[in-house]
XYZ file of C-alpha atoms in Angstrom:
633
model
C 47.844 158.638 44.014
C 47.243 155.052 44.895
C 46.759 152.307 47.609
C 49.552 150.507 49.113
C 50.027 147.542 51.509
C 53.043 145.955 53.101
C 53.572 143.241 55.703
C 56.428 141.608 57.581
C 55.983 138.254 59.260
C 52.336 137.671 58.443
C 51.426 135.080 55.781
C 51.192 137.200 52.569
C 47.594 137.655 51.453
C 46.753 139.688 48.386
C 43.262 140.372 49.628
C 44.788 143.153 51.756
C 45.520 145.220 48.617
C 42.476 144.098 46.689
C 40.176 145.594 49.229
C 41.293 149.114 48.283
C 40.839 148.602 44.560
C 38.906 151.880 44.559
C 42.114 153.781 45.306
C 43.784 152.439 42.190
C 41.449 151.285 39.470
C 44.073 151.481 36.784
C 46.356 148.614 37.769
C 47.740 146.367 40.532
C 50.986 144.901 41.626
C 52.034 142.295 44.223
C 55.579 141.194 45.170
C 57.038 138.919 47.868
C 60.497 138.897 49.442
C 62.325 136.773 52.025
C 63.756 138.209 55.250
C 65.081 136.953 58.554
C 61.997 138.411 60.227
C 59.659 136.448 57.964
C 58.004 136.984 54.570
C 57.743 140.557 53.306
C 54.844 141.491 50.993
C 54.488 144.585 48.938
C 51.130 145.379 47.254
C 49.982 148.384 45.143
C 46.832 149.560 43.446
C 47.584 152.222 40.784
C 45.759 155.410 39.960
C 47.578 156.698 36.844
C 48.150 160.445 37.069
C 51.684 161.137 35.874
C 53.176 158.892 33.105
C 50.318 156.539 32.194
C 52.775 153.968 30.703
C 52.530 150.426 32.231
C 56.321 150.639 32.918
C 55.504 153.082 35.693
C 53.542 150.451 37.584
C 54.516 149.413 41.136
C 55.983 147.709 42.989
C 58.807 149.309 41.134
C 62.511 148.239 41.335
C 65.841 149.807 40.538
C 67.554 148.188 37.488
C 69.651 145.981 39.691
C 66.619 144.659 41.584
C 67.963 145.764 44.942
C 65.458 148.491 45.897
C 61.690 148.230 45.591
C 59.051 150.897 46.060
C 55.341 151.177 46.786
C 54.186 154.755 46.842
C 50.961 156.678 47.332
C 50.900 160.380 46.514
C 52.642 162.774 44.133
C 56.043 164.393 44.074
C 55.274 167.720 42.442
C 58.821 168.776 41.887
C 59.825 165.446 40.212
C 60.931 167.194 37.035
C 63.488 169.342 38.918
C 64.676 166.311 41.021
C 64.997 164.113 37.981
C 67.243 166.702 36.376
C 69.394 166.889 39.471
C 69.695 163.101 39.651
C 70.553 162.853 35.882
C 73.359 165.318 36.494
C 74.684 162.809 39.061
C 74.612 160.015 36.457
C 71.260 158.417 37.180
C 69.349 156.976 34.207
C 65.590 156.834 34.082
C 63.396 154.343 32.249
C 59.997 156.160 32.787
C 58.651 159.723 33.115
C 57.030 158.916 36.491
C 57.451 160.716 39.797
C 57.600 157.256 41.398
C 60.859 156.418 39.697
C 62.244 159.821 40.793
C 61.316 159.110 44.374
C 62.893 155.647 44.177
C 66.109 156.938 42.837
C 66.130 159.934 45.204
C 65.953 157.761 48.293
C 68.578 155.380 46.884
C 70.891 158.324 46.172
C 70.299 160.466 49.240
C 68.829 158.222 51.857
C 66.409 159.720 54.391
C 67.712 163.230 53.556
C 65.791 162.889 50.341
C 62.662 163.648 52.266
C 63.824 167.186 52.793
C 64.018 167.772 49.033
C 60.539 166.577 48.171
C 57.705 168.975 47.439
C 54.552 166.895 47.539
C 52.305 164.493 49.449
C 53.328 160.947 49.984
C 53.266 157.770 52.053
C 55.681 155.115 50.794
C 57.642 152.034 51.636
C 61.108 151.188 50.236
C 62.594 147.708 50.557
C 66.341 147.042 50.312
C 66.376 143.444 49.259
C 70.163 143.102 49.744
C 70.448 144.570 53.185
C 66.964 143.530 54.315
C 66.000 147.000 55.434
C 62.484 148.405 55.245
C 62.083 152.224 55.096
C 58.599 153.771 55.481
C 57.771 157.453 55.426
C 54.915 159.925 55.416
C 54.752 163.504 54.164
C 55.223 166.496 56.422
C 51.634 167.134 57.458
C 50.025 163.796 56.673
C 48.199 164.548 53.542
C 48.556 160.925 52.494
C 47.661 158.241 55.078
C 49.632 155.326 56.488
C 47.950 153.128 59.108
C 49.546 150.126 60.701
C 49.118 147.115 63.036
C 51.988 145.694 64.997
C 52.017 142.626 67.164
C 54.277 139.649 67.979
C 52.770 137.952 64.869
C 53.917 140.640 62.446
C 53.795 144.166 61.188
C 51.485 145.486 58.408
C 50.706 148.867 57.038
C 48.324 150.258 54.440
C 46.427 153.182 53.128
C 43.191 152.412 54.966
C 42.155 150.618 58.167
C 40.005 148.163 56.187
C 43.173 146.568 54.898
C 44.140 145.521 58.400
C 40.860 144.152 59.693
C 41.442 140.519 58.651
C 45.038 140.268 59.865
C 45.582 137.371 62.327
C 45.082 138.697 65.869
C 43.546 142.041 64.791
C 40.476 142.614 67.108
C 37.396 144.797 66.523
C 37.897 146.265 69.951
C 37.488 150.082 70.369
C 40.147 152.421 71.716
C 37.984 153.916 74.471
C 40.312 156.853 74.971
C 39.735 157.819 71.374
C 35.969 157.050 71.717
C 35.844 159.540 74.616
C 37.590 162.217 72.493
C 35.142 161.654 69.589
C 32.000 161.748 71.609
C 33.053 164.736 73.725
C 34.776 166.859 71.136
C 34.207 165.217 67.728
C 37.944 164.753 67.449
C 39.745 161.939 65.599
C 43.372 161.710 64.282
C 44.808 164.080 66.956
C 46.955 161.338 68.334
C 48.560 158.270 66.786
C 45.683 156.035 67.837
C 42.522 155.410 65.836
C 39.073 154.368 67.109
C 40.340 150.727 66.530
C 42.532 149.670 69.434
C 44.753 147.651 67.139
C 45.393 150.266 64.412
C 47.684 153.250 64.625
C 48.784 155.996 62.323
C 52.366 156.708 61.433
C 52.484 160.396 62.290
C 53.031 163.271 59.815
C 56.632 164.173 59.079
C 57.921 160.857 60.357
C 59.733 157.806 59.019
C 60.242 154.291 60.239
C 63.381 152.263 59.498
C 63.332 148.515 60.262
C 66.534 146.476 59.812
C 65.029 142.961 59.468
C 68.347 141.370 60.131
C 67.893 142.192 63.795
C 64.322 143.572 64.203
C 61.501 141.095 64.912
C 57.752 141.499 65.162
C 56.776 142.645 68.726
C 59.886 144.824 69.155
C 59.507 148.567 69.460
C 59.112 150.564 66.289
C 61.960 153.121 65.861
C 60.019 156.158 64.544
C 61.988 159.314 63.674
C 60.717 162.894 63.190
C 62.249 164.414 60.049
C 60.081 167.576 60.003
C 58.209 169.603 62.558
C 56.164 172.818 61.913
C 58.314 175.891 62.716
C 57.386 178.126 65.638
C 56.529 181.808 64.986
C 59.792 183.702 64.856
C 58.614 187.328 64.812
C 59.676 188.065 61.279
C 59.249 191.765 60.565
C 57.696 192.343 57.158
C 55.445 195.044 55.876
C 51.885 193.948 55.022
C 52.628 194.537 51.336
C 55.966 192.603 51.421
C 54.291 189.748 53.215
C 51.447 189.528 50.768
C 53.866 189.543 47.820
C 55.917 186.693 49.177
C 52.809 184.772 50.081
C 51.311 185.224 46.618
C 54.593 184.086 44.934
C 54.668 180.891 47.039
C 50.916 180.212 46.487
C 51.224 180.700 42.722
C 54.200 178.303 42.545
C 52.368 175.747 44.615
C 49.423 175.836 42.240
C 51.765 175.758 39.225
C 53.439 172.545 40.477
C 50.166 171.017 41.575
C 48.617 171.338 38.066
C 51.167 168.849 36.715
C 49.300 165.836 35.490
C 48.733 163.684 32.441
C 45.052 163.541 33.109
C 42.104 165.918 33.468
C 42.485 168.405 36.344
C 39.637 170.225 38.114
C 38.950 172.179 41.363
C 36.558 172.085 44.324
C 34.666 175.364 44.747
C 32.660 175.945 47.857
C 32.358 179.736 47.419
C 34.611 180.556 50.345
C 37.860 182.481 50.409
C 40.155 179.439 50.242
C 38.712 177.339 47.437
C 37.876 180.512 45.435
C 41.552 181.707 45.710
C 42.645 178.400 44.265
C 40.152 178.461 41.361
C 41.054 182.049 40.439
C 44.835 181.396 40.614
C 44.405 178.038 38.731
C 42.382 179.791 35.983
C 45.148 182.413 35.662
C 47.700 179.678 35.115
C 45.422 177.605 32.842
C 46.954 176.706 29.429
C 45.887 179.108 26.742
C 43.492 177.409 24.280
C 42.679 174.526 26.564
C 39.045 173.764 27.528
C 37.987 175.785 30.583
C 38.863 174.663 34.097
C 36.064 172.626 35.681
C 35.049 173.872 39.197
C 32.680 171.538 41.081
C 30.405 172.744 43.880
C 27.743 171.365 46.219
C 24.679 173.635 46.369
C 21.413 173.637 48.281
C 19.058 176.074 46.554
C 16.650 177.796 48.813
C 18.453 176.803 52.031
C 20.335 178.919 54.493
C 23.567 177.120 53.637
C 23.404 177.677 49.848
C 26.520 179.406 48.466
C 25.455 179.824 44.881
C 25.753 183.610 44.682
C 29.474 183.450 45.755
C 30.133 180.551 43.365
C 28.569 182.564 40.545
C 30.867 185.503 41.331
C 34.027 183.272 41.195
C 32.882 181.617 37.961
C 32.310 185.007 36.371
C 35.728 186.307 37.455
C 37.753 183.230 36.587
C 36.031 181.975 33.372
C 35.955 178.540 34.844
C 33.187 176.064 33.902
C 30.786 175.427 36.813
C 29.497 171.933 37.563
C 27.059 171.687 40.472
C 25.724 168.885 42.533
C 22.875 168.801 45.022
C 21.090 166.231 47.098
C 18.115 166.114 49.474
C 17.656 164.392 52.814
C 16.753 161.075 51.202
C 20.009 160.880 49.230
C 21.831 162.044 52.369
C 20.534 159.151 54.331
C 21.275 156.684 51.476
C 24.955 157.890 51.335
C 25.618 157.442 54.968
C 26.807 153.876 54.859
C 28.936 154.460 51.772
C 30.622 157.467 53.411
C 31.204 155.504 56.585
C 32.728 152.602 54.739
C 35.022 155.045 52.920
C 36.156 156.567 56.217
C 36.280 153.320 58.317
C 35.747 155.473 61.475
C 32.848 157.560 62.665
C 32.981 161.178 61.497
C 31.943 164.209 63.406
C 30.240 166.302 60.713
C 27.678 165.794 57.995
C 29.611 168.120 55.802
C 31.504 165.072 54.619
C 28.513 164.067 52.580
C 28.753 167.272 50.504
C 32.464 166.660 49.937
C 31.715 163.097 49.007
C 29.275 164.133 46.383
C 31.630 166.719 44.923
C 34.264 163.987 44.280
C 31.642 161.642 42.906
C 30.593 164.346 40.494
C 34.232 164.763 39.536
C 34.480 161.149 38.631
C 31.284 161.228 36.586
C 32.813 164.087 34.566
C 36.036 162.270 33.815
C 38.197 164.351 36.205
C 40.935 162.490 38.052
C 42.692 165.328 39.880
C 40.965 167.961 42.058
C 42.544 170.887 43.858
C 40.967 171.832 47.208
C 41.400 174.431 49.906
C 42.300 172.380 52.930
C 44.902 173.889 55.292
C 44.391 177.619 54.938
C 42.338 177.911 58.172
C 45.118 176.097 60.096
C 48.165 177.954 58.805
C 46.454 181.387 58.785
C 44.118 181.255 61.778
C 40.777 181.097 60.036
C 38.613 179.554 62.870
C 36.443 181.367 65.381
C 38.583 179.884 68.149
C 41.544 181.920 66.905
C 39.857 185.066 68.132
C 40.679 184.101 71.720
C 44.350 184.790 71.026
C 43.572 187.911 69.044
C 41.562 189.330 71.939
C 44.340 188.442 74.395
C 46.978 190.197 72.240
C 44.921 193.311 72.034
C 44.338 193.304 75.831
C 48.051 192.716 76.592
C 49.024 195.563 74.291
C 46.234 197.907 75.651
C 44.830 198.250 72.106
C 41.314 198.685 73.449
C 40.002 200.711 70.467
C 40.912 197.767 68.142
C 39.441 195.362 70.626
C 36.121 197.272 70.505
C 36.291 197.405 66.691
C 36.820 193.609 66.500
C 33.887 193.020 68.880
C 31.662 195.255 66.799
C 32.683 193.712 63.483
C 32.033 190.157 64.721
C 28.704 191.303 66.110
C 27.779 192.751 62.720
C 29.139 189.793 60.618
C 28.309 186.838 62.681
C 25.522 188.077 65.003
C 27.695 187.364 68.074
C 26.996 189.566 71.118
C 29.771 190.886 73.305
C 28.714 188.303 75.900
C 29.017 185.437 73.423
C 32.404 186.587 72.191
C 33.780 187.063 75.676
C 32.181 184.104 77.316
C 35.363 181.930 76.966
C 36.998 184.347 79.333
C 34.313 185.354 81.764
C 32.938 181.815 82.262
C 36.229 181.003 83.905
C 36.050 183.972 86.262
C 34.937 185.731 88.549
C 38.473 186.699 88.825
C 40.920 189.531 88.391
C 41.299 190.860 84.922
C 44.602 189.107 84.347
C 42.822 185.724 84.450
C 41.647 186.627 80.890
C 45.247 185.804 79.841
C 45.300 182.221 81.104
C 45.842 179.689 78.326
C 42.898 177.437 77.512
C 42.913 173.698 78.216
C 44.592 173.795 81.581
C 41.554 172.515 83.500
C 39.519 169.399 82.594
C 35.992 170.424 81.582
C 33.096 168.921 83.569
C 31.708 165.742 82.053
C 28.846 165.934 79.571
C 25.844 164.624 81.379
C 24.987 161.946 78.773
C 28.656 160.773 78.885
C 28.728 160.747 82.698
C 29.269 157.001 83.207
C 31.967 155.082 84.930
C 33.284 153.599 81.767
C 33.682 156.863 79.780
C 34.905 158.790 82.879
C 37.652 156.195 83.260
C 38.844 157.106 79.729
C 38.713 160.862 80.007
C 42.101 162.643 79.906
C 43.905 162.033 83.176
C 45.434 165.487 83.301
C 44.133 168.526 81.537
C 41.980 168.459 78.482
C 41.972 166.482 75.249
C 43.966 169.371 73.737
C 46.587 169.210 76.568
C 46.939 165.468 75.929
C 47.516 165.942 72.214
C 50.074 168.705 72.851
C 52.045 166.561 75.203
C 52.092 163.681 72.785
C 53.543 165.952 70.042
C 55.884 167.857 72.340
C 54.145 171.154 71.722
C 53.670 173.964 74.190
C 50.285 175.315 75.140
C 49.435 178.174 72.923
C 50.400 181.658 74.099
C 49.684 183.392 70.792
C 47.711 182.983 67.609
C 50.911 181.730 65.914
C 51.330 178.990 68.495
C 47.757 177.965 68.044
C 48.199 177.699 64.227
C 51.083 175.274 64.813
C 48.763 173.178 67.023
C 45.909 173.266 64.447
C 48.438 172.162 61.755
C 50.111 169.387 63.682
C 47.198 167.948 65.688
C 43.498 168.449 66.403
C 42.173 169.989 63.253
C 44.254 169.374 60.040
C 45.033 165.573 60.472
C 41.391 164.849 60.805
C 40.290 166.922 57.818
C 42.985 165.399 55.662
C 41.829 161.905 56.466
C 38.239 162.883 55.563
C 39.447 164.335 52.240
C 41.716 161.392 51.338
C 39.023 158.771 51.893
C 36.216 160.705 50.250
C 38.246 161.479 47.187
C 39.865 157.993 46.839
C 36.521 156.289 47.267
C 35.885 157.650 43.707
C 39.417 157.214 42.311
C 40.130 160.971 42.551
C 43.429 162.491 43.595
C 42.825 165.466 45.880
C 45.623 167.967 45.954
C 45.893 170.812 48.536
C 47.962 173.802 47.372
C 47.884 175.620 50.778
C 49.865 172.665 52.202
C 53.030 173.037 50.102
C 55.532 172.883 52.963
C 57.248 176.130 51.792
C 53.991 177.987 52.168
C 53.307 176.314 55.510
C 56.699 177.321 56.933
C 56.297 180.895 55.693
C 52.869 181.365 57.184
C 53.601 179.698 60.539
C 56.681 181.927 61.035
C 54.687 185.065 60.389
C 53.598 187.338 63.244
C 49.950 187.387 64.309
C 49.406 190.810 62.735
C 49.580 189.100 59.253
C 46.854 186.574 60.221
C 44.266 188.614 62.073
C 43.441 192.368 62.136
C 40.209 193.625 63.600
C 37.506 191.159 62.665
C 39.510 189.961 59.556
C 40.896 186.426 59.644
C 43.489 185.217 57.126
C 44.484 188.792 56.572
C 47.542 188.024 54.318
C 45.454 185.829 52.003
C 42.835 188.486 51.634
C 45.564 191.110 50.863
C 47.374 188.793 48.385
C 44.160 188.157 46.466
C 43.297 191.796 45.925
C 42.344 192.328 42.307
C 42.179 188.552 41.697
C 39.189 187.440 43.771
C 35.718 189.095 43.508
C 35.426 191.563 46.346
C 32.205 189.884 47.554
C 34.237 186.719 48.187
C 37.510 188.343 49.272
C 35.760 190.254 52.028
C 33.567 187.321 53.209
C 33.518 186.533 56.876
C 30.588 184.018 56.925
C 32.038 181.000 55.138
C 30.160 177.823 55.971
C 32.513 175.101 54.507
C 31.026 172.095 52.746
C 27.831 172.560 54.772
C 24.578 170.600 54.568
C 21.158 171.655 55.856
C 21.450 169.066 58.638
C 19.517 171.029 61.309
C 16.515 171.389 59.046
C 16.706 167.722 57.994
C 17.186 166.363 61.577
C 14.362 168.391 63.006
C 12.133 167.524 60.106
C 12.136 164.555 57.725
C 15.097 162.702 59.227
C 14.065 163.046 62.892
C 12.824 159.472 63.033
C 16.067 158.152 61.530
C 18.155 160.082 64.033
C 16.060 159.119 67.075
C 16.030 155.434 65.962
C 19.755 155.427 65.324
C 20.563 156.915 68.724
C 18.340 154.328 70.370
C 20.361 151.566 68.492
C 23.571 153.178 69.875
C 22.178 152.931 73.408
C 21.136 149.295 72.820
C 24.494 148.326 71.415
C 26.609 150.043 74.070
C 24.498 150.541 77.222
C 27.524 150.813 79.480
C 28.945 153.792 77.657
C 26.048 156.213 78.044
C 23.569 157.699 80.547
C 20.557 156.588 78.541
C 18.092 159.030 80.263
C 20.426 161.970 79.664
C 20.948 160.983 75.995
C 17.233 160.796 75.349
C 16.617 164.145 77.096
C 19.433 165.735 75.214
C 18.133 164.340 71.858
C 14.530 165.423 72.529
C 15.455 168.953 73.732
C 17.854 169.470 70.689
C 15.408 168.360 68.127
C 12.512 170.345 69.812
C 14.729 173.461 69.647
C 14.993 173.804 73.386
C 18.827 173.716 73.369
C 21.317 174.860 70.680
C 21.781 172.462 67.790
C 25.262 170.976 67.409
C 26.941 167.904 65.983
C 26.518 165.780 69.156
C 23.353 164.085 67.794
C 25.153 163.143 64.630
C 28.090 161.839 66.640
C 25.779 159.657 68.762
C 24.018 158.384 65.636
C 27.030 157.663 63.479
C 28.875 155.984 66.411
C 26.212 153.372 66.605
C 26.117 152.866 62.821
C 29.888 152.418 62.848
C 29.808 149.942 65.760
C 27.137 147.824 64.136
C 28.719 147.968 60.622
C 32.221 147.031 61.798
C 31.161 144.671 64.624
C 32.951 146.756 67.285
C 33.256 145.721 70.897
C 34.254 147.469 74.049
């Protein structure tokens, strides 16, 4: 994993790759080329993971000097692909996965993308034909942000690389600002919070023939992969669990390939615990124990230590734990923000940031983590909407009552709370329960009820409907449809950006075994009955991990994620910081907010007169971001 930069037309400037030295502390490379569209620059910062030899450095060229590569990520099946290419007469000078990728694209063209198992963002330059080829992995595990104007085209691993380009403005994209402030969403569309920075979407490539293409012309982006729709495969629960386990085990086997120290994130929940236990089963005999790193908060309601203890005992892994108080949380805020480059909707990023910092302090360069399971298997509370609807449609009222009772017992949710998403849209005939969500725009939030923000609310439907239209997806009619949406837009792209920036801020490569595309495709095609039964989410994972996970973890329904005690902190020792920060937000951007409503919302939330949510954090961090980056409306 590394950092990359490329530009066409702009005056080459090595500072654009130097600014992400944290992504690649082990080496750097810089190469310039000529083209009819102007100078082409390739920059690379190297984090050495596979083949530590300097000959594996980038930009990397084919022996004839025609093709050049800059690459961020890992190709996990590089050994198998190298063997296939050798059988076709290709010779290799290194043991790196980067050289395998270079030769694979040279041999097979864009179809090489279909053969890759891994995470990647890369650019390949054909210096003879003057063609630039840029691609991103299927679900966007690795980032690629770009800026395009009549002056030039530039792309990199992080937005900070683009900020000093000629003509790049610090102007906000107010559509994305609205989405963040109202829903906490980012990365659900191609745009970023910066009006002049976009993301190359997951599963897409871009081919620019610089003999004819010029800066300012449209960018010909092509989809090479899309998540499959549910196809109603009929499998017994046992057969489905066996196939899932085989794919999961192979994903972990491949993702343990490295020439450096490998560890794992362990939050104590089902997903990360499954990875740690499977990783420990595949751990080389006689090697030092697997290191599992956790963030804990002893004595708080969000502490997960008892579940972490159970996983450590079952797996034999070595536990490393980090903790921090409200003072350290506040001190980390600017560092986390500078890593992310955009405001972030949850304080949980601070716990994740600390976990990766602890990994670096312990000499670990690769960490496996559990991102993606909730999306491909329906692990979120919102998934119950579709479960209830299926039970009602099929007149399975006993199972419906069982589910309501289980969620009441496990999560403390009353019948009214569970069914409110339906009945709040009534009074109506019973069939109205079956209407898909997101069809009607929600009323504006009072503190956002200003002419400027209202002008940037979705024109038709909801934020979700807008994202679906951009991706060509249908509104969800089933849990399976909803999992496709979570995987392609809304949830997963945002969480993957958080993970990439937090890990790379410390020179750590984060790998996500649940997002092996073979496992994604298998899970998304499965029927809903393999994802949710009664009050059980991620049913197939729980079944597959029988006898491997401790039962106290396998049967958990109360996972918190990388949680922090933010409610206690904000209502107590950090209240002054939050209130002062929100006042700064109002001062910086008075036209965005209804100031009286913001102050009332803040006071009532901190006094406990309204439910606590992330809106206060979003208001706070939005102002910190605006001040730090000099953002304008």
